[in-house]
Coordinates of C-alpha atoms and ligand atoms in Angstrom, one line a residue:
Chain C
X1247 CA 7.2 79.2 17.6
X1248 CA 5.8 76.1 18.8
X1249 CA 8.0 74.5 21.7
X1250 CA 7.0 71.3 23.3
X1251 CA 9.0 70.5 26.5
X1252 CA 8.7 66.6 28.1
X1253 CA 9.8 66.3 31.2
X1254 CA 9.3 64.1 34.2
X1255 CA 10.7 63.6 37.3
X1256 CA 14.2 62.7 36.4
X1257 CA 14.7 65.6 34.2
X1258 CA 14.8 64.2 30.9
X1259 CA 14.1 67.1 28.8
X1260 CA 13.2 67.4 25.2
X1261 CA 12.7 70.9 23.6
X1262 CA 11.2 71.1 19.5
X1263 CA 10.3 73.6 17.8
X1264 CA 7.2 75.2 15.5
X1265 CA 6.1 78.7 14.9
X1266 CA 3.8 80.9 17.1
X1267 CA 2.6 78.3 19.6
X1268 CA 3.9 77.3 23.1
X1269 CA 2.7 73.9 24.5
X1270 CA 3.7 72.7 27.6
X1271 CA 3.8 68.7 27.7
X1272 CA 3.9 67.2 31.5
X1273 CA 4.2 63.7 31.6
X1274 CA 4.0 62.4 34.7
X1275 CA 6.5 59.6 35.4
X1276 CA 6.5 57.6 38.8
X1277 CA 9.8 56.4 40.0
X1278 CA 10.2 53.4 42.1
X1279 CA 14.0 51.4 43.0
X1280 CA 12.1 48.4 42.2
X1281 CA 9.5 47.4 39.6
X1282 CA 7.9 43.8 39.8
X1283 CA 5.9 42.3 37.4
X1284 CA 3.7 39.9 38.1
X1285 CA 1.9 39.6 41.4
X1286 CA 1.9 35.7 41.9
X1287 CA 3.9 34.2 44.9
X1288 CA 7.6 34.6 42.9
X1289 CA 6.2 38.3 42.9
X1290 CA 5.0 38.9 46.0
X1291 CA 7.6 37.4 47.9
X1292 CA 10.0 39.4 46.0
X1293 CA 7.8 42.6 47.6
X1294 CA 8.1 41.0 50.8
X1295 CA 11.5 41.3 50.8
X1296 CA 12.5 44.4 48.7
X1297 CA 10.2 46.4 51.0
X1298 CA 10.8 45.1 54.0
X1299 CA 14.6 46.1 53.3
X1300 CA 13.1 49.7 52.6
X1301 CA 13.4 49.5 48.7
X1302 CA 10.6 51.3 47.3
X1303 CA 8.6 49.0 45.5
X1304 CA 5.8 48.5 43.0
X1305 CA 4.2 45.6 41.5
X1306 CA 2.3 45.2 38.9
X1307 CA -0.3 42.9 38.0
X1308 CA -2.7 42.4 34.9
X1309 CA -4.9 40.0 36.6
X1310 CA -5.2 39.7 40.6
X1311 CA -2.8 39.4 42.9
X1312 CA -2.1 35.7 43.9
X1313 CA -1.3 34.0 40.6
X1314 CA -1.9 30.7 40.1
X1315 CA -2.4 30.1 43.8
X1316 CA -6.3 31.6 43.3
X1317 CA -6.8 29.0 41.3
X1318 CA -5.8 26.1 44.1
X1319 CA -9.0 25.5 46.2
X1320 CA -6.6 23.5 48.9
X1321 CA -2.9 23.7 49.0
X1322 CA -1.5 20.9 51.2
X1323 CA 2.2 21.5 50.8
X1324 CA 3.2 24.8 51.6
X1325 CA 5.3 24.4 54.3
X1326 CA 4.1 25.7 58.1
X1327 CA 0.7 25.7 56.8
X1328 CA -1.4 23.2 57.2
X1329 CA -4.3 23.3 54.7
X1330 CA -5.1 26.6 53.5
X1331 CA -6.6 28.0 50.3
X1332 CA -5.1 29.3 47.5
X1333 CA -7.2 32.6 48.1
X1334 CA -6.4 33.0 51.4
X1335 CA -2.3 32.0 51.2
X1336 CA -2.5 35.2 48.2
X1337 CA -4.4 37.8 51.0
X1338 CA -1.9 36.7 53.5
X1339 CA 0.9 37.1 51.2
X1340 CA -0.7 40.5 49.7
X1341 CA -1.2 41.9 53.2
X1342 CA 2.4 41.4 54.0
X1343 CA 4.1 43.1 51.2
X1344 CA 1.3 46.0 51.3
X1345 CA 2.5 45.9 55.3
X1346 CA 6.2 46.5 54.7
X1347 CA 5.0 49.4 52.6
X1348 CA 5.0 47.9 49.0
X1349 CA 2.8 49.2 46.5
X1350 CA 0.6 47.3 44.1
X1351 CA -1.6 48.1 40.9
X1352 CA -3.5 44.9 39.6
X1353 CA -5.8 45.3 36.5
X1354 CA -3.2 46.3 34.4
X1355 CA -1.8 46.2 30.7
X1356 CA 2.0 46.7 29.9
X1357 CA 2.0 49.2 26.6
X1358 CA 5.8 49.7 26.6
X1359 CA 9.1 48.8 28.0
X1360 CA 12.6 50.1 27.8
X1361 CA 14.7 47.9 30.3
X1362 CA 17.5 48.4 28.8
X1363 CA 18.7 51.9 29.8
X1364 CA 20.4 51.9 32.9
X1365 CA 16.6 53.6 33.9
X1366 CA 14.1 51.2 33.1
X1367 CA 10.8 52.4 32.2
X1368 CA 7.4 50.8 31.4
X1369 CA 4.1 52.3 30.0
X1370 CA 0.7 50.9 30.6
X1371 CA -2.2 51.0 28.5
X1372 CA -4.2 54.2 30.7
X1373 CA -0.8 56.1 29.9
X1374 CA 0.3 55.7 33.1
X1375 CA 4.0 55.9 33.2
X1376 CA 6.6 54.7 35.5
X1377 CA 10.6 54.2 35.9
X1378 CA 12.9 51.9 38.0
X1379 CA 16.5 51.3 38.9
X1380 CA 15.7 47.4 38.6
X1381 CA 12.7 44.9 37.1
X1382 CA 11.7 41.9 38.8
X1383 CA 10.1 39.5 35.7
X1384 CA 7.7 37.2 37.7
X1385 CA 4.8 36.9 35.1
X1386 CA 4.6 33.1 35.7
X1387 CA 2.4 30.7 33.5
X1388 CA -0.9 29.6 32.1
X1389 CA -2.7 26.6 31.1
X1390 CA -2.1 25.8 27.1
X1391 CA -5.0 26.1 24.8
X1392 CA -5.3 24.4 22.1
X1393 CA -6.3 27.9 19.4
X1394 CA -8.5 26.2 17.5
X1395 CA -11.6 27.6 15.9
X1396 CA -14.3 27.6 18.3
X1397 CA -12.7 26.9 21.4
X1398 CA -13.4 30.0 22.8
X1399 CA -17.1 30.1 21.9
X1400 CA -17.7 26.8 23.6
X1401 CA -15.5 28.2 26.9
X1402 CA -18.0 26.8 29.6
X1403 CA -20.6 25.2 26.8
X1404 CA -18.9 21.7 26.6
X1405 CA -15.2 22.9 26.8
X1406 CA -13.3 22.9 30.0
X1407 CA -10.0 23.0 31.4
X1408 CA -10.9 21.7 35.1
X1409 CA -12.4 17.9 35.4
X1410 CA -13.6 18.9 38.8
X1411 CA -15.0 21.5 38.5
X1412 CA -17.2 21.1 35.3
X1413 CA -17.3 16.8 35.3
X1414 CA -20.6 16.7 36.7
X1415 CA -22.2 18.4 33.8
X1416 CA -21.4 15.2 31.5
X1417 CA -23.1 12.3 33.3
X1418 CA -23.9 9.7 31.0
X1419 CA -22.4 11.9 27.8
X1420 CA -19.7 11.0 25.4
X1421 CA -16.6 13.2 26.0
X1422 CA -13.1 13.8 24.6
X1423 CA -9.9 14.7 26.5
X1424 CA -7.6 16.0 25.0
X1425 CA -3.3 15.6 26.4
X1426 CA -1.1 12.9 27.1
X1427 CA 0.4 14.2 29.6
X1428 CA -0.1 13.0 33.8
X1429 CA -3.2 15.2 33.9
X1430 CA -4.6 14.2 30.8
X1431 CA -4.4 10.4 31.6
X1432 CA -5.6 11.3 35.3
X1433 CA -8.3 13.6 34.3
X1434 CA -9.5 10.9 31.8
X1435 CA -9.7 8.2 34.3
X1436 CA -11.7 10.2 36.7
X1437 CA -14.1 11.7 34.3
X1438 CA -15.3 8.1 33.5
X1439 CA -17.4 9.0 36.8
X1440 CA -19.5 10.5 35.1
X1441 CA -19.2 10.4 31.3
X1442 CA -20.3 7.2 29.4
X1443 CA -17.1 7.3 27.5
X1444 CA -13.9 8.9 27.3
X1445 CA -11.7 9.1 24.2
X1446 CA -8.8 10.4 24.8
X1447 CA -6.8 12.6 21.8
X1448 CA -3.2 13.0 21.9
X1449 CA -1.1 14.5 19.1
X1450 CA 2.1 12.1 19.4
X1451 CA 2.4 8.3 18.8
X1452 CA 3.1 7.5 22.7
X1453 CA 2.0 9.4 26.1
X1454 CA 4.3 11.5 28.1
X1455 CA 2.7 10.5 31.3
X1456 CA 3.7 8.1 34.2
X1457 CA 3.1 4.1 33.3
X1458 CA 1.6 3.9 35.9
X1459 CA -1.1 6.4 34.5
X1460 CA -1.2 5.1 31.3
X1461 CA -1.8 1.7 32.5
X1462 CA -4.9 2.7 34.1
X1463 CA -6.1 4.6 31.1
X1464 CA -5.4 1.7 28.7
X1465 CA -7.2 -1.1 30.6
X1466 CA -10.1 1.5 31.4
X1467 CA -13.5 0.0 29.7
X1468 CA -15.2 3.2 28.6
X1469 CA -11.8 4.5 27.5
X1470 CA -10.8 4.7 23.7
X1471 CA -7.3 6.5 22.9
X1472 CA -6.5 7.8 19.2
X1473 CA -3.2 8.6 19.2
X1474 CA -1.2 10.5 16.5
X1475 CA -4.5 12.9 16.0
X1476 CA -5.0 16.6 16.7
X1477 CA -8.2 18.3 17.3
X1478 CA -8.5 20.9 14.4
X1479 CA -12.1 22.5 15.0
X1480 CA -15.4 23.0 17.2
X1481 CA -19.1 22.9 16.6
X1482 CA -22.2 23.3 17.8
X1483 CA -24.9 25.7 18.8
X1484 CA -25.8 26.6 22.2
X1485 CA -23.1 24.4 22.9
X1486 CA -20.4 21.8 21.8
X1487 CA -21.9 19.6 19.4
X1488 CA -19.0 17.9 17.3
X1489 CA -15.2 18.4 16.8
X1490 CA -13.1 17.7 13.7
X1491 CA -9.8 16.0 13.9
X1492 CA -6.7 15.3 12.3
X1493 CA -5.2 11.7 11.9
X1494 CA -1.1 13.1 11.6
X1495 CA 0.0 10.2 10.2
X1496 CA -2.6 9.9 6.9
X1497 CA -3.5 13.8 6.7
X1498 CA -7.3 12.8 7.2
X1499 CA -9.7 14.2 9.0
X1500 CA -12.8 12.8 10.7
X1501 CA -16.0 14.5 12.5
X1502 CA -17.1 13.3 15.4
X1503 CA -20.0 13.6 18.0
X1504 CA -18.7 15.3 21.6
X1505 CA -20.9 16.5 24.2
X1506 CA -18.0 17.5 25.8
X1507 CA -14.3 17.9 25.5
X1508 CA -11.4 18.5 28.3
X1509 CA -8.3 20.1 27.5
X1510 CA -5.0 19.2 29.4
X1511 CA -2.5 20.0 27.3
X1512 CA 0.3 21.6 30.1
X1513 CA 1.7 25.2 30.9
X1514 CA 3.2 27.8 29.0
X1515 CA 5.2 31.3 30.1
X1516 CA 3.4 34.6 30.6
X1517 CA 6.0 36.2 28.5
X1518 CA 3.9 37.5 25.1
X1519 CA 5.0 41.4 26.3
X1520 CA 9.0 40.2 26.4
X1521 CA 9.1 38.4 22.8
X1522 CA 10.5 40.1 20.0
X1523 CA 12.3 42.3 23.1
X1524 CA 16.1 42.7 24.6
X1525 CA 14.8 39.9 27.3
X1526 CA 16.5 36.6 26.3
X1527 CA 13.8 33.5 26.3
X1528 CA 14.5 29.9 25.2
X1529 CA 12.4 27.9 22.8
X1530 CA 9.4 27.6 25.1
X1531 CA 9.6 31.2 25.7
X1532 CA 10.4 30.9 29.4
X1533 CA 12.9 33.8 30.3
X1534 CA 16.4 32.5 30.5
X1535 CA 18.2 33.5 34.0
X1536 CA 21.3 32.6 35.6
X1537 CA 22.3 31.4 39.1
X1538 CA 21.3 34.7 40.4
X1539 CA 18.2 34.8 38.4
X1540 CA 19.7 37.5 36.3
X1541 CA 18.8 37.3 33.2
X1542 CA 20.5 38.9 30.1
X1543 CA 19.8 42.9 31.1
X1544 CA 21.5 44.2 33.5
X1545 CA 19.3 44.9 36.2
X1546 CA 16.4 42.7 35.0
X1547 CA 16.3 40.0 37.6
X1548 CA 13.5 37.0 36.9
X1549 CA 11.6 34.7 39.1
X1550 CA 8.9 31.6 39.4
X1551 CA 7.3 29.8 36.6
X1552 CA 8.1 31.8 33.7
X1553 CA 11.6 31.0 33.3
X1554 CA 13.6 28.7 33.0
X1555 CA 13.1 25.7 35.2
X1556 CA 12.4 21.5 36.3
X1557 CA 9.9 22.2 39.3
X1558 CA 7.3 24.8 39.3
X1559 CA 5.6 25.2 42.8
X1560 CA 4.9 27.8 45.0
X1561 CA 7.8 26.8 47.4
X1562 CA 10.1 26.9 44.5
X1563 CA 8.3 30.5 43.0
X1564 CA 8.7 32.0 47.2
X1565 CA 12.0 30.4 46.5
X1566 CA 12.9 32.1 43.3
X1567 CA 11.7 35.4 44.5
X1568 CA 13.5 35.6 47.7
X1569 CA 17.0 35.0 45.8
X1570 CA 15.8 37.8 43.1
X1571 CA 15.0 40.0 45.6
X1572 CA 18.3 40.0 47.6
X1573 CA 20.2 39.9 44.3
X1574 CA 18.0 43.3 43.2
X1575 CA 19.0 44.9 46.5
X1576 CA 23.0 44.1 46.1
X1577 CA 22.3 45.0 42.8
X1578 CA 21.0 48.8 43.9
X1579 CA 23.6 49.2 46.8
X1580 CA 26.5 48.9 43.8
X1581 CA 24.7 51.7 42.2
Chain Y
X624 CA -25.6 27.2 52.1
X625 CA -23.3 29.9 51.5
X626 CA -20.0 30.0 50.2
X627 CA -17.0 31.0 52.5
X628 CA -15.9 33.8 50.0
X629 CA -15.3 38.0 50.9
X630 CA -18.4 38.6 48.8
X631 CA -21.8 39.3 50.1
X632 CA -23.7 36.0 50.2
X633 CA -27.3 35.5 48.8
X634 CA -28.7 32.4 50.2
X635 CA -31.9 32.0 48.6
X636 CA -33.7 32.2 45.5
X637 CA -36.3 35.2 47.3
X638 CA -33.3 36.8 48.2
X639 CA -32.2 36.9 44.8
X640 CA -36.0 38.1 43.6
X641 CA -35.8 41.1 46.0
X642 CA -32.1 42.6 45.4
X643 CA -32.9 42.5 41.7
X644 CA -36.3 44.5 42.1
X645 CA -34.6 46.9 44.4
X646 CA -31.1 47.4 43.0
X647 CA -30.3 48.7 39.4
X648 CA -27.2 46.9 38.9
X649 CA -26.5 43.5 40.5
X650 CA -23.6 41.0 39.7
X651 CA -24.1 36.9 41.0
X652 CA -21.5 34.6 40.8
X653 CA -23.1 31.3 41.1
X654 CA -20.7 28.5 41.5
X655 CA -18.3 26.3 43.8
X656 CA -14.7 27.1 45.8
X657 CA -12.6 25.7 42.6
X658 CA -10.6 26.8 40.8
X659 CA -12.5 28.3 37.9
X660 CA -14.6 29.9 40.5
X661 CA -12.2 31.6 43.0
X662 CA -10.3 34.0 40.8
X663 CA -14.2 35.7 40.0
X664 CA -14.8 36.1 43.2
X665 CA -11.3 37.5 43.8
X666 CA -12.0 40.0 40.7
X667 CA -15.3 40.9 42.3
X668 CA -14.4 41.6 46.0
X669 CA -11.0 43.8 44.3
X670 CA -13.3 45.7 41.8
X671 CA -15.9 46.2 44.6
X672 CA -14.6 49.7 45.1
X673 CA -14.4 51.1 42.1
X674 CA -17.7 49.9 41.0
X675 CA -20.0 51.2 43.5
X676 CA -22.8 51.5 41.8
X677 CA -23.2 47.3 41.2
X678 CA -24.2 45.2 43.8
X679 CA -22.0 42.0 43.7
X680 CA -23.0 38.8 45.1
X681 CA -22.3 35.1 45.5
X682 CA -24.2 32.0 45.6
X683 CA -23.7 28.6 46.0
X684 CA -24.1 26.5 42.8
X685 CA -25.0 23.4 44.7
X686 CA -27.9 25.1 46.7
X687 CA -31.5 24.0 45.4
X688 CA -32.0 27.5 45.5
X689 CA -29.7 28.3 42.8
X690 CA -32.3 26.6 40.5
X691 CA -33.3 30.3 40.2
X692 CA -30.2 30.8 38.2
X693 CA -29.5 27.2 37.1
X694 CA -33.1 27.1 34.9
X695 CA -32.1 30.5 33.5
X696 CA -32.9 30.2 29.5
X697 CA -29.6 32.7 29.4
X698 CA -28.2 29.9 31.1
X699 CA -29.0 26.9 28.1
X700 CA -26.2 25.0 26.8
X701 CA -24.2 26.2 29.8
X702 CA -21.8 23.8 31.2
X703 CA -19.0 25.0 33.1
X704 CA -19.4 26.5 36.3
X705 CA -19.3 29.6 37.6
X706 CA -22.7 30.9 35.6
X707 CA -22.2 34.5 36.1
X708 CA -25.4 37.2 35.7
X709 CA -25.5 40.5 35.5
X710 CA -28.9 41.7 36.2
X711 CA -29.9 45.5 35.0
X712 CA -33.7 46.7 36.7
X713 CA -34.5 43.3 37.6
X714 CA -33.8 41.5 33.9
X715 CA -30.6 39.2 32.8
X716 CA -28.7 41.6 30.8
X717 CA -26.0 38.9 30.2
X718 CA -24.5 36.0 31.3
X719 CA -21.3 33.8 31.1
X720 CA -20.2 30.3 32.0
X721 CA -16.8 29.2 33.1
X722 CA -13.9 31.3 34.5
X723 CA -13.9 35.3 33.1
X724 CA -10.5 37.6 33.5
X725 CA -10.4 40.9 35.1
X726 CA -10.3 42.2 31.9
X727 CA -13.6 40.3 30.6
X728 CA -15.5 41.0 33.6
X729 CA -14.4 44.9 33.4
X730 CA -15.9 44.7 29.7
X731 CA -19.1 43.4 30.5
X732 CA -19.5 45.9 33.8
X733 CA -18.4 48.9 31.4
X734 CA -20.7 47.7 28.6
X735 CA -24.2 46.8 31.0
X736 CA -23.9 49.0 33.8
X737 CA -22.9 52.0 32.6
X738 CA -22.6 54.9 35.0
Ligands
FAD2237 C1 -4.8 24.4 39.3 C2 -3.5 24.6 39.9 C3 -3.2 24.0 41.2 C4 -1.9 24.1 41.7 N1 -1.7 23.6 43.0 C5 -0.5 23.8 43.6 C6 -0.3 23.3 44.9 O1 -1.2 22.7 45.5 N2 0.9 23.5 45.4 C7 2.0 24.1 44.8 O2 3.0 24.3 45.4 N3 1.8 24.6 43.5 C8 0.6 24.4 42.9 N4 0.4 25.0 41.6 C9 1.5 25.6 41.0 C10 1.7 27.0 41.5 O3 0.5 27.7 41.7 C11 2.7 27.8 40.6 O4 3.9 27.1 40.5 C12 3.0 29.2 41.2 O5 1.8 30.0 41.4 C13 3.9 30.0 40.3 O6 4.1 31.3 40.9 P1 4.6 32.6 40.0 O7 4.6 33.7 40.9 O8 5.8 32.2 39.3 O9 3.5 32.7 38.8 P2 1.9 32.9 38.9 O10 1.3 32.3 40.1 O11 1.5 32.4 37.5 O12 1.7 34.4 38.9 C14 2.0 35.3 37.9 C15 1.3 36.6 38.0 O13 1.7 37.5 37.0 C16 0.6 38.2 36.4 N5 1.0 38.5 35.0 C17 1.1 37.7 34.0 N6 1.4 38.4 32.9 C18 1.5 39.7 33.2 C19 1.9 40.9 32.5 N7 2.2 40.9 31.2 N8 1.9 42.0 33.2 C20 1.6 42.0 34.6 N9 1.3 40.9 35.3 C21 1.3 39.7 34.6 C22 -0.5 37.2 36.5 O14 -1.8 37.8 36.5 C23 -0.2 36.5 37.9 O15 -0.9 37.1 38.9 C24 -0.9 24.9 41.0 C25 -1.2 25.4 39.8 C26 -2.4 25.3 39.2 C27 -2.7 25.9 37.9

């Protein structure tokens, strides 16, 4: 008889059967109160606070910890601190939850999730498995691509998503940007620095930016805008050499010479592991919470940029985490 | 010149010449404090650990000794910064430009360096 037994630590227990063979299955299952995912500053703050009120506490991140803030060089307006880097603001806020006794695995992929058993459990991809009496969802966001073929061959060879940091490789070359958003328009203006012209695409028939942006894009001399087109594909070699593109309004599409082309085309939720799941998201597939940054699971609190919200900053993320965090702990005292 | 990251810091191109003769394994991040360059430096100094056999490094892109990575031929058609190389007994065994996840950094370390 063949009897397989699961088991982990809180006693679930499965027994089937087959002839003449005894297998012993032990799968080890980690249970924390409190399971955060996502170790940006919604996240960490959340840890900060969950700990510090002795909840044991893990969070998870696929990345690094520090979010979005890693990618800030300077931030100017977190409050109390002067000028500081993003890096640094993410090791400070690290060091304090790991100091309060919170534990955190970066570098890893969510396989599975059941959050809606009064246990919540998650699997990641090495197998590990864990279990918690509540979730924190604080996955936060991403620049857009634009998923077209060849972007992400030409990734760093003629396509960037930071003016900044790659303009300088474009002096006196023909470039594209692509948005019509603040940034775009922005980004467009100062790339004319460097580039000898700047054309900027933009899917709709108006831009979504400021006037005052737009203004300054418009009257710019090495500027051309098509609007109503959609980049559709990338060439090249060793790097970018041409794009094709799509006039909406006709169907048509044209082929034409880039040397470069910057995307800015806004930010979309972390959420891909949620769709399709019990976790309610809205139409931009930001997680929909309530006041209490509940969101439709009981027990599944949410915080920062991927849900449902106007401003997205780290004062608001710290913000959003805090209230999750003392909601999650009133939550577990009603237990 | 060196750049105000946790990573070791090479500041010249001899520098450079000698780790690579004398190290297996060696990992340069070449670029600026931006924000396509700070999270691979972040992955680097968190990975550090658990990849002990790879030396990891930093240098700054806008030294004049970075020509030594700059004029790479691995390096043509690159135009996004950081240029990352990973350097196996002294030769470029591959190389990336712009911003790399955790995840694609893991990949190439797993795939070059193999322990
Ligand atoms: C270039 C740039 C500059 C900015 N500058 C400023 C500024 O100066 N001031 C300011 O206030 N705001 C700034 N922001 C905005 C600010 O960084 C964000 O609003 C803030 O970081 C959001 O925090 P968060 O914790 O909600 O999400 P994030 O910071 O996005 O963190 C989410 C974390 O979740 C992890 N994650 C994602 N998916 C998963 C998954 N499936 N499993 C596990 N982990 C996952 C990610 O790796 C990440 O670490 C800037 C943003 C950018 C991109």
């Amino acid at each position: 008889m063949r009897i397989i037994c699961e088991f982990n630590r809180l006693n679930n227990y499965k027994i089937c059967g087959n002839l003449f063979k005894i297998q012993l299955i032990y799968m080890e299952n980690q249970h924390y109160q409190a399971i955060i995912i996502g170790g940006g500053p919604a996240g960490l703050t959340a840890g900060i606070y969950l700990s510090r009120a002795k909840v044991k506490t893990l969070i998870l991140d696929s990345s690094i910890a520090g979010g979005q803030m890693i990618l800030t060089h300077k931030i100017a307006n977190y409050p109390g601190v002067e000028n500081i880097s993003g890096y640094q603001l993410s090791m400070n806020m690290l060091n304090q939850a790991k100091s309060f006794g919170c534990d955190v695995m970066s570098g890893i992929s969510i396989q599975k999730i059941d959050f809606e058993s009064t246990i919540k459990r998650l699997e990641l991809s090495n197998g590990k498995q864990f279990s918690s009496d509540v979730i924190i969802l604080a996955t936060g966001g991403r620049s857009r691509t634009l998923g077209i073929e060849g972007e992400e061959l030409f990734k760093g060879k003629g396509i960037s998503y930071c003016a900044t940091c790659d303009g300088d490789f474009f002096q006196d070359k023909e470039i594209a940007v692509v948005g019509g958003g603040n940034t775009a328009l922005e980004e467009a203006v100062s790339l004319t620095k460097f580039a000898k012209k700047v054309t900027i695409f933009h899917q709709f028939d108006h831009f979504q930016g400021s006037k005052y942006a737009e203004e300054e894009a418009r009257n710019h001399p090495k500027i051309e805008i098509h609007l109503n087109t959609k980049l559709t594909r990338f060439y090249g070699e060793d790097s970018l050499e041409s794009v094709d593109y799509i006039d909406v309004t006709s169907n048509e599409i044209h082929h034409q010479l880039f040397d470069g082309v910057f995307v800015f085309i806004g930010y979309e939720a972390n959420t891909e592991f949620l769709q399709g799941r019990c976790i309610e998201l809205n139409k931009f597939k930001e997680i929909v919470v309530d006041s209490n940054l509940q969101t439709n699971v009981k027990g599944v609190f949410a915080a920062g940029d991927a849900t449902t919200k106007k401003y997205r900053q780290i004062t608001t993320a710290v913000a959003d985490g805090t209230v999750a965090a003392l909601n999650a702990i009133e939550f577990l005292k009603a237990l | 010149m060196v750049l105000p990251t946790n990573l070791k810091h090479l500041a010249t191109a001899n520098e450079l010449t000698a780790l690579i003769n004398e190290k297996e394994n060696v990992m340069v991040c070449c670029g600026r404090m931006g924000p396509m360059c700070i999270p691979v430096y972040g992955v680097m100094h968190e990975i550090e650990p658990e990849y002990q056999h790879i030396e990891f490094r930093d240098m700054a892109f806008d030294s004049p000794e970075a020509h030594i990575i700059r004029n790479l031929p691995e390096c043509r058609g690159f135009m996004g910064i950081p240029f990352v190389i990973y350097y196996k007994n002294g030769k470029v065994a591959a190389a990336t430009s712009s911003i790399q996840s955790r995840d694609q950094i893991t990949k190439i370390l797993d795939k070059v360096f193999v322990k």
